[in-house]
mmCIF file of C-alpha atoms in Angstrom:
data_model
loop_
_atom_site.group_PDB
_atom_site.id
_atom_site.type_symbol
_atom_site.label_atom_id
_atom_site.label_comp_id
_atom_site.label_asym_id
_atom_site.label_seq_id
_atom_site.Cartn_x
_atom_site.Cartn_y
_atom_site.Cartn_z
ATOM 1 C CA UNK A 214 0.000 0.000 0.000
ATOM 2 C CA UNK A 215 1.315 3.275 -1.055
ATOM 3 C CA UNK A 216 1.968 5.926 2.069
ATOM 4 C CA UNK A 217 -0.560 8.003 1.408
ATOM 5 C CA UNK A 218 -2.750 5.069 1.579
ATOM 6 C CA UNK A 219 -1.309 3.838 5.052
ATOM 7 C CA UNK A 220 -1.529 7.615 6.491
ATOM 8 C CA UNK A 221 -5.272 7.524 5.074
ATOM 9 C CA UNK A 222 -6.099 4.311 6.672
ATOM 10 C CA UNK A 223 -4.500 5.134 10.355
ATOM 11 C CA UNK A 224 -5.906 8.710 10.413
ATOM 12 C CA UNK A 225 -9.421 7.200 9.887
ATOM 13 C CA UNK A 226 -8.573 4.547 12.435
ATOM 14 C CA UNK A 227 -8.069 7.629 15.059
ATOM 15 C CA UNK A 228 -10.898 8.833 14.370
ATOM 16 C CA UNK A 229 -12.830 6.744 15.127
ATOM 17 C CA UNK A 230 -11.544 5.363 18.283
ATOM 18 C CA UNK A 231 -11.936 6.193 21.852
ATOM 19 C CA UNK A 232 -13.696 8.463 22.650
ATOM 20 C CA UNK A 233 -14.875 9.903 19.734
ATOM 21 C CA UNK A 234 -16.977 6.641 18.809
ATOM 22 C CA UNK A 235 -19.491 8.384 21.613
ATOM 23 C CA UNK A 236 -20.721 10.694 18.629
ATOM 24 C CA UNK A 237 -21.904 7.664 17.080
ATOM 25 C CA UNK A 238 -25.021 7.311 19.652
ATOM 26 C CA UNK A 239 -25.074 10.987 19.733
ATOM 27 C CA UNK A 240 -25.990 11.579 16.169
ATOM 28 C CA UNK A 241 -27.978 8.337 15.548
ATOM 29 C CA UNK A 242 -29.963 7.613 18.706
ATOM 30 C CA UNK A 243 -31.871 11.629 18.792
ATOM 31 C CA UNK A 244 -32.692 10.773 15.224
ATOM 32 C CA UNK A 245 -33.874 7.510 15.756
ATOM 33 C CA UNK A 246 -36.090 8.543 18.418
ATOM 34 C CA UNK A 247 -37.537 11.103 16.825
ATOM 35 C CA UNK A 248 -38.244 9.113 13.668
ATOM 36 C CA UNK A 249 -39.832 6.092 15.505
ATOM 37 C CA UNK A 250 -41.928 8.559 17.548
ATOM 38 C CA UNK A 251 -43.177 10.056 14.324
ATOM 39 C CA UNK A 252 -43.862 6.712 12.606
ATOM 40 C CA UNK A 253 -46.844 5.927 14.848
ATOM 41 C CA UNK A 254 -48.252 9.574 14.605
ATOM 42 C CA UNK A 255 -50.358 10.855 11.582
ATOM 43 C CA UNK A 256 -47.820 12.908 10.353
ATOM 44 C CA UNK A 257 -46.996 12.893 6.422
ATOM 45 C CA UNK A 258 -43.823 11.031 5.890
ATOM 46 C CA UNK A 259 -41.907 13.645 3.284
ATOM 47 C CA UNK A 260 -42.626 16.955 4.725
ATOM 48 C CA UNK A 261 -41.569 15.490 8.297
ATOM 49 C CA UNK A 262 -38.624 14.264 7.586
ATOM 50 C CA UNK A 263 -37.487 17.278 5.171
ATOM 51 C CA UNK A 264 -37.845 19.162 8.743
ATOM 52 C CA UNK A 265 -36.445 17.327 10.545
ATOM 53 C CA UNK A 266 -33.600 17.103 8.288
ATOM 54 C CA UNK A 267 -33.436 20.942 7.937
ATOM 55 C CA UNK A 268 -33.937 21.801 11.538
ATOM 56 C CA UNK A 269 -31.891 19.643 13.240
ATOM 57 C CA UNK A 270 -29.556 17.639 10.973
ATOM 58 C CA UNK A 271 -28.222 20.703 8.887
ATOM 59 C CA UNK A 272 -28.009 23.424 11.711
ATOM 60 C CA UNK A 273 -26.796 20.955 14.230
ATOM 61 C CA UNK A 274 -25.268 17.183 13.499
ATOM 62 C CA UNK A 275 -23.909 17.836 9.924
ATOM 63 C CA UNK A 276 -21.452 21.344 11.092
ATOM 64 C CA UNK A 277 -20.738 19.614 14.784
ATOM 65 C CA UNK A 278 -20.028 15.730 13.404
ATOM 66 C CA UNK A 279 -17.651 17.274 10.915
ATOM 67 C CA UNK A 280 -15.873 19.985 12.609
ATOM 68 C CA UNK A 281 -15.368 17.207 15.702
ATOM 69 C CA UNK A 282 -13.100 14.835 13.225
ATOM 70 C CA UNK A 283 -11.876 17.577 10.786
ATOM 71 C CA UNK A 284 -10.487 19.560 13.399
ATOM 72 C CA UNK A 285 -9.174 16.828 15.267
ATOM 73 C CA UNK A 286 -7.440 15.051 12.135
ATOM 74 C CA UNK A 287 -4.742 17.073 12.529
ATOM 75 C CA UNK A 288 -5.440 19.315 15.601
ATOM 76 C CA UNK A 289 -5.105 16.519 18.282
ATOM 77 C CA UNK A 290 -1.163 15.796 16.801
ATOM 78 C CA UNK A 291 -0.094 19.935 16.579
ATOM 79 C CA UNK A 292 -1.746 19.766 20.181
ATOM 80 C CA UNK A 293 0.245 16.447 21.131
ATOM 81 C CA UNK A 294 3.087 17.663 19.279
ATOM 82 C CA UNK A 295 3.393 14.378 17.139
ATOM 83 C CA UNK A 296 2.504 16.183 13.932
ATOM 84 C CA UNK A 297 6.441 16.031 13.499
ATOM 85 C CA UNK A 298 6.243 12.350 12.876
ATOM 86 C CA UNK A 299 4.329 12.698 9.725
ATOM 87 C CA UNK A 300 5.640 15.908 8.722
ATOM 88 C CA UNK A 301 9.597 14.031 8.775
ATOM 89 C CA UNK A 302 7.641 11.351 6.651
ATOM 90 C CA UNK A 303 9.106 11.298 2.645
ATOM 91 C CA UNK A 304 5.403 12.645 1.694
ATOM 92 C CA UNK A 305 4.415 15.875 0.335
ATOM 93 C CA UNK A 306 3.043 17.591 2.663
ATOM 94 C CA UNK A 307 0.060 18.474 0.110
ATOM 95 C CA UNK A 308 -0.712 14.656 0.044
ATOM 96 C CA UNK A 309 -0.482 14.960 4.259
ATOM 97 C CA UNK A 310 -3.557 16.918 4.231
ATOM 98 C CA UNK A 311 -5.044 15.444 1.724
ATOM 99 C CA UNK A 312 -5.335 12.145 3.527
ATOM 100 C CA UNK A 313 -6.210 13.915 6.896
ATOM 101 C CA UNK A 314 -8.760 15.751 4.864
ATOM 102 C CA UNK A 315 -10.393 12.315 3.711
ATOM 103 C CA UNK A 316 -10.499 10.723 6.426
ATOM 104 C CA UNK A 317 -12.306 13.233 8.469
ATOM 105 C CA UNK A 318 -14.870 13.352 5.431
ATOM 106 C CA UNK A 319 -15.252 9.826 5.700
ATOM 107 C CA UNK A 320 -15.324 9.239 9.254
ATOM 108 C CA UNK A 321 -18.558 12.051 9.342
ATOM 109 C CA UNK A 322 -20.004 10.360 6.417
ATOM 110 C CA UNK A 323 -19.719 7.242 7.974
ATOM 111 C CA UNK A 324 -21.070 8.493 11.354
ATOM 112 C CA UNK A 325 -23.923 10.413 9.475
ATOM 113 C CA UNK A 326 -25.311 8.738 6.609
ATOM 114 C CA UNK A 327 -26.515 5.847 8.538
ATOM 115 C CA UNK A 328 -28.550 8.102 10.887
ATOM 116 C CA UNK A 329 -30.207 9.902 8.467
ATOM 117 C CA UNK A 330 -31.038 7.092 6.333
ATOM 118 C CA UNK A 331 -31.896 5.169 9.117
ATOM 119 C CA UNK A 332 -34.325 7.493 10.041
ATOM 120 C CA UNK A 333 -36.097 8.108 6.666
ATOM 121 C CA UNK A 334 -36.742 4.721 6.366
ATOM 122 C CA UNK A 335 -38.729 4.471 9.844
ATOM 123 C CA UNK A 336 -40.522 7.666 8.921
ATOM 124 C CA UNK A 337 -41.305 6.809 5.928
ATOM 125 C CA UNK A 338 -41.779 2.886 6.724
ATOM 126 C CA UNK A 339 -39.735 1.633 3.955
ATOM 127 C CA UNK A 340 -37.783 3.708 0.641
ATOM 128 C CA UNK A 341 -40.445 6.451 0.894
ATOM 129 C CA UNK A 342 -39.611 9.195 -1.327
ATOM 130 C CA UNK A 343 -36.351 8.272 -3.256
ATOM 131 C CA UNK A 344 -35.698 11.857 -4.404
ATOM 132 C CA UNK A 345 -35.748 12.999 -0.853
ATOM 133 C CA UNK A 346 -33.570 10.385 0.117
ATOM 134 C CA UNK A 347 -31.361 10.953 -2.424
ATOM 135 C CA UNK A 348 -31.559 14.707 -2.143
ATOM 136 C CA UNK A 349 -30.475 14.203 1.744
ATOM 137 C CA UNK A 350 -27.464 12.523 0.664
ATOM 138 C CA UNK A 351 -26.311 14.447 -1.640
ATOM 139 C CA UNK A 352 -27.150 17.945 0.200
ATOM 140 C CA UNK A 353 -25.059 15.957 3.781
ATOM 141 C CA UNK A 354 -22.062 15.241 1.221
ATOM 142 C CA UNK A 355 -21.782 18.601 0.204
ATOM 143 C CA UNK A 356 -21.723 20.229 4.090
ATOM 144 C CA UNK A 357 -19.202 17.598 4.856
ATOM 145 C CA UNK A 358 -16.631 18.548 2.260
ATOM 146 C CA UNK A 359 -17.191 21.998 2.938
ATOM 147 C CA UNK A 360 -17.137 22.194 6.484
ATOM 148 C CA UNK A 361 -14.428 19.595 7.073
ATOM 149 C CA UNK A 362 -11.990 21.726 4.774
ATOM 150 C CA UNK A 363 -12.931 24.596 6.920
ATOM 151 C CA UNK A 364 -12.200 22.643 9.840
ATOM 152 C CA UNK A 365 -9.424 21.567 8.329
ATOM 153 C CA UNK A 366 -8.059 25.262 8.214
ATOM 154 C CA UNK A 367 -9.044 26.419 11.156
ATOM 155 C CA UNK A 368 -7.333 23.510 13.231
ATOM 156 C CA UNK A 369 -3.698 24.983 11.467
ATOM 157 C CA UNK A 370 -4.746 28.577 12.538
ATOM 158 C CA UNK A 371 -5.709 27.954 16.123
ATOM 159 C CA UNK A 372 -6.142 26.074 19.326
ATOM 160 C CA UNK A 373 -9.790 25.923 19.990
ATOM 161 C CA UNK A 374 -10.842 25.676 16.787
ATOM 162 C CA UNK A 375 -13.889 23.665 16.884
ATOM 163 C CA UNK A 376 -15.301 26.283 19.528
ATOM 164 C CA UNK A 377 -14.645 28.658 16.736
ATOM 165 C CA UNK A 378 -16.226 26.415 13.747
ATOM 166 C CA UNK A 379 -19.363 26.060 16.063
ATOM 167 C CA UNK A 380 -19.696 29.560 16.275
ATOM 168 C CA UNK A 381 -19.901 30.461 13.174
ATOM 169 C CA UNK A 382 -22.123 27.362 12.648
ATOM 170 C CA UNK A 383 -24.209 28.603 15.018
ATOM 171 C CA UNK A 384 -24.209 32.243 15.130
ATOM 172 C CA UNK A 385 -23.775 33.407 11.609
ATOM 173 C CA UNK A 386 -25.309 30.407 9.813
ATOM 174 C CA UNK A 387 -28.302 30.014 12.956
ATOM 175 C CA UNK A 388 -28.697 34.008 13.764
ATOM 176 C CA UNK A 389 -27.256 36.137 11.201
ATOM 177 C CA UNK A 390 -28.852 34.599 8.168
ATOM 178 C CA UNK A 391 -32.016 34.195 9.652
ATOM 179 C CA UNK A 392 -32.232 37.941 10.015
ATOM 180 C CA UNK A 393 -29.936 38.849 6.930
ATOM 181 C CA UNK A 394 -31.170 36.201 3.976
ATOM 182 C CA UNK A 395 -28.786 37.503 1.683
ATOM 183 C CA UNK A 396 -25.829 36.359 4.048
ATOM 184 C CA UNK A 397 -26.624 33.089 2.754
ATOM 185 C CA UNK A 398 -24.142 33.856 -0.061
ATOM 186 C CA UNK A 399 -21.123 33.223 2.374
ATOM 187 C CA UNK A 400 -23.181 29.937 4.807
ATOM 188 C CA UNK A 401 -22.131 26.692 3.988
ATOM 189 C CA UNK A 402 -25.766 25.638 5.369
ATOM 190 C CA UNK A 403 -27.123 27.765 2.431
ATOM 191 C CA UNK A 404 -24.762 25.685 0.079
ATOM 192 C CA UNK A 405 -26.456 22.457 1.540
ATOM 193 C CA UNK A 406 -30.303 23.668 0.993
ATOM 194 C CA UNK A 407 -29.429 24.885 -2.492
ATOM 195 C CA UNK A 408 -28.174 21.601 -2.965
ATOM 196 C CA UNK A 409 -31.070 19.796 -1.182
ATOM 197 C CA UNK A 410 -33.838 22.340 -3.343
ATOM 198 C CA UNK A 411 -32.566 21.297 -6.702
ATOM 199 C CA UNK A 412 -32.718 17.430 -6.052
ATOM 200 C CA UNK A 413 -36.122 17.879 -4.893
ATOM 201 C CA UNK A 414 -37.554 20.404 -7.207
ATOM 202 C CA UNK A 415 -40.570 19.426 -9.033
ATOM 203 C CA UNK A 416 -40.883 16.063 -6.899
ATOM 204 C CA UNK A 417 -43.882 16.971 -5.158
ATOM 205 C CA UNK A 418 -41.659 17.880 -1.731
ATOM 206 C CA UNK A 419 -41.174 21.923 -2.430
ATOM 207 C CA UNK A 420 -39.474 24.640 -0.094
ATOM 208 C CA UNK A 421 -37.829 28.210 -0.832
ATOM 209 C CA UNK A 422 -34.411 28.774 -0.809
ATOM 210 C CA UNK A 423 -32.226 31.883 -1.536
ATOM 211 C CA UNK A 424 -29.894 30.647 -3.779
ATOM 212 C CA UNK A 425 -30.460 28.429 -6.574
ATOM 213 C CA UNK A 426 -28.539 25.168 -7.628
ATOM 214 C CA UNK A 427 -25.483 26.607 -9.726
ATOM 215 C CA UNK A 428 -25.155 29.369 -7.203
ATOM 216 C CA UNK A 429 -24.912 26.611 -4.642
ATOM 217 C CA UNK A 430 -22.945 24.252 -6.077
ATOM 218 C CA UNK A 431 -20.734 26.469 -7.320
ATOM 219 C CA UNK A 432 -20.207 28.628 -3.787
ATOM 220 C CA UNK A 433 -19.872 24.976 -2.151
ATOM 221 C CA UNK A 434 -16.899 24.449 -4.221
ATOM 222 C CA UNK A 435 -15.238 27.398 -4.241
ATOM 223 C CA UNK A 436 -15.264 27.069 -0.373
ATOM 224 C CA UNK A 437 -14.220 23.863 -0.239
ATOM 225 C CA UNK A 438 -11.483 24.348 -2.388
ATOM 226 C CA UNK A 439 -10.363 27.854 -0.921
ATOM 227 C CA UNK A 440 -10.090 26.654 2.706
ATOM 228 C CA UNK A 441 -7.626 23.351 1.662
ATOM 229 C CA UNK A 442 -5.593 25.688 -0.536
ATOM 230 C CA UNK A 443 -5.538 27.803 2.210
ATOM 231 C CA UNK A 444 -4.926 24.591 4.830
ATOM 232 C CA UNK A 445 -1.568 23.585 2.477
ATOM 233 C CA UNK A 446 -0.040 26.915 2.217
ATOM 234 C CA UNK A 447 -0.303 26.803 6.097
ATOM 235 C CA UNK A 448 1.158 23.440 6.763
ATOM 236 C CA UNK A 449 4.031 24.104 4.044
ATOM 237 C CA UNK A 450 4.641 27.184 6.209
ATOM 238 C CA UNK A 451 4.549 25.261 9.465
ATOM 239 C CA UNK A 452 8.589 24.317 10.875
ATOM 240 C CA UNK A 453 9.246 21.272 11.507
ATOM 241 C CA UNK A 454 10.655 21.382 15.260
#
């Protein structure tokens, strides 16, 4: 197996090991609860678990799950001081992040998808509504790229940076947009419900959003991609000590 391979594979290992694997039952048992309890009510299927999903899973699981393992990837070994291990390694230090970078995607994936599928399914008491389903997916994909690169980032800038990931999860994506729609432009929850808008658009399950697929997708990216450009210039910069 090629090193960047073996650093992928033990990065993903720590991540999800100790005590970390507590976010597991964190993430899956609210939703599971919630979706059983609204299985035996007379609630439509669709249009309960589209709020759910954007009023719990988007504001709340999908920025915490991945900021916990993005900034950690990294952040626990400049904290430990063992980030000099891999650093000495005879990788570039491009293909360092990268592998930090996928495991944390995959570890919140991994953690996430389950729970949210899980929980369709019992709401909907089988496949239900296979755009929604879809569109969930594919909207949760594209918040976990984006917010584990900015994780990513921030955990090379500073110390507590999860607090400061949560805040602006919380305060400008929760608060700020909520009065100011048009700061949507620059919320990687906006991204997500452009995302989820377009998948679902003209399936029956219909909501307003402020910006429109392209704008989305194409914000998403440039985020995405911005914030690990951003993470490599900062660990090339980093001595080795």
């Amino acid at each position: 197996m090629k090193p960047t391979g073996v650093l992928l594979r033990f990065s993903l290992g720590q991540l999800l090991a100790g005590r970390r694997l507590l976010i597991v039952p964190a993430v899956a048992l609210p939703l599971v609860v919630v979706a059983l309890f609204a299985a035996g009510a007379d609630a439509d299927p669709d249009t309960f678990t589209l709020d759910l999903f954007r009023q719990f899973v988007l504001p709340v699981m999908l920025p915490f799950v991945s900021l916990t393992f993005s900034t950690s990837a990294l952040g626990t070994e400049l904290r430990d001081g063992t980030v000099t291990n891999i650093l000495l390694k005879p990788l570039p230090r491009p293909a360092i992040l990268g592998a930090k970078y996928l495991a944390a995607v995959l570890a919140t994936l991994l953690v996430l998808l389950p729970a949210v599928v899980a929980a369709h399914l019992i709401v909907a008491g089988g496949l239900g509504s296979t755009d929604l389903l879809v569109g969930m997916v594919l909207a949760s994909t594209v918040g976990v790229l984006a917010y584990c690169a900015l994780g990513m980032l921030l955990s090379l800038l500073m110390a507590r940076a999860i607090v400061v990931g949560l805040a602006y999860a919380l305060l400008w994506e929760g608060a700020l947009v909520s009065v100011a729609p048009s700061a949507s432009s620059f919320s990687i929850r906006g991204y997500t419900e452009g995302v989820l808008a377009a998948v679902l658009s003209g399936g029956g399950v219909d909501f307003t959003v402020r910006l429109g697929p392209v704008s989305a997708s194409v914000l998403a990216a440039v985020v995405t991609l911005a914030a690990l450009a951003l993470a490599v210039l900062r660990l090339e910069r980093m001595d080795i000590r």
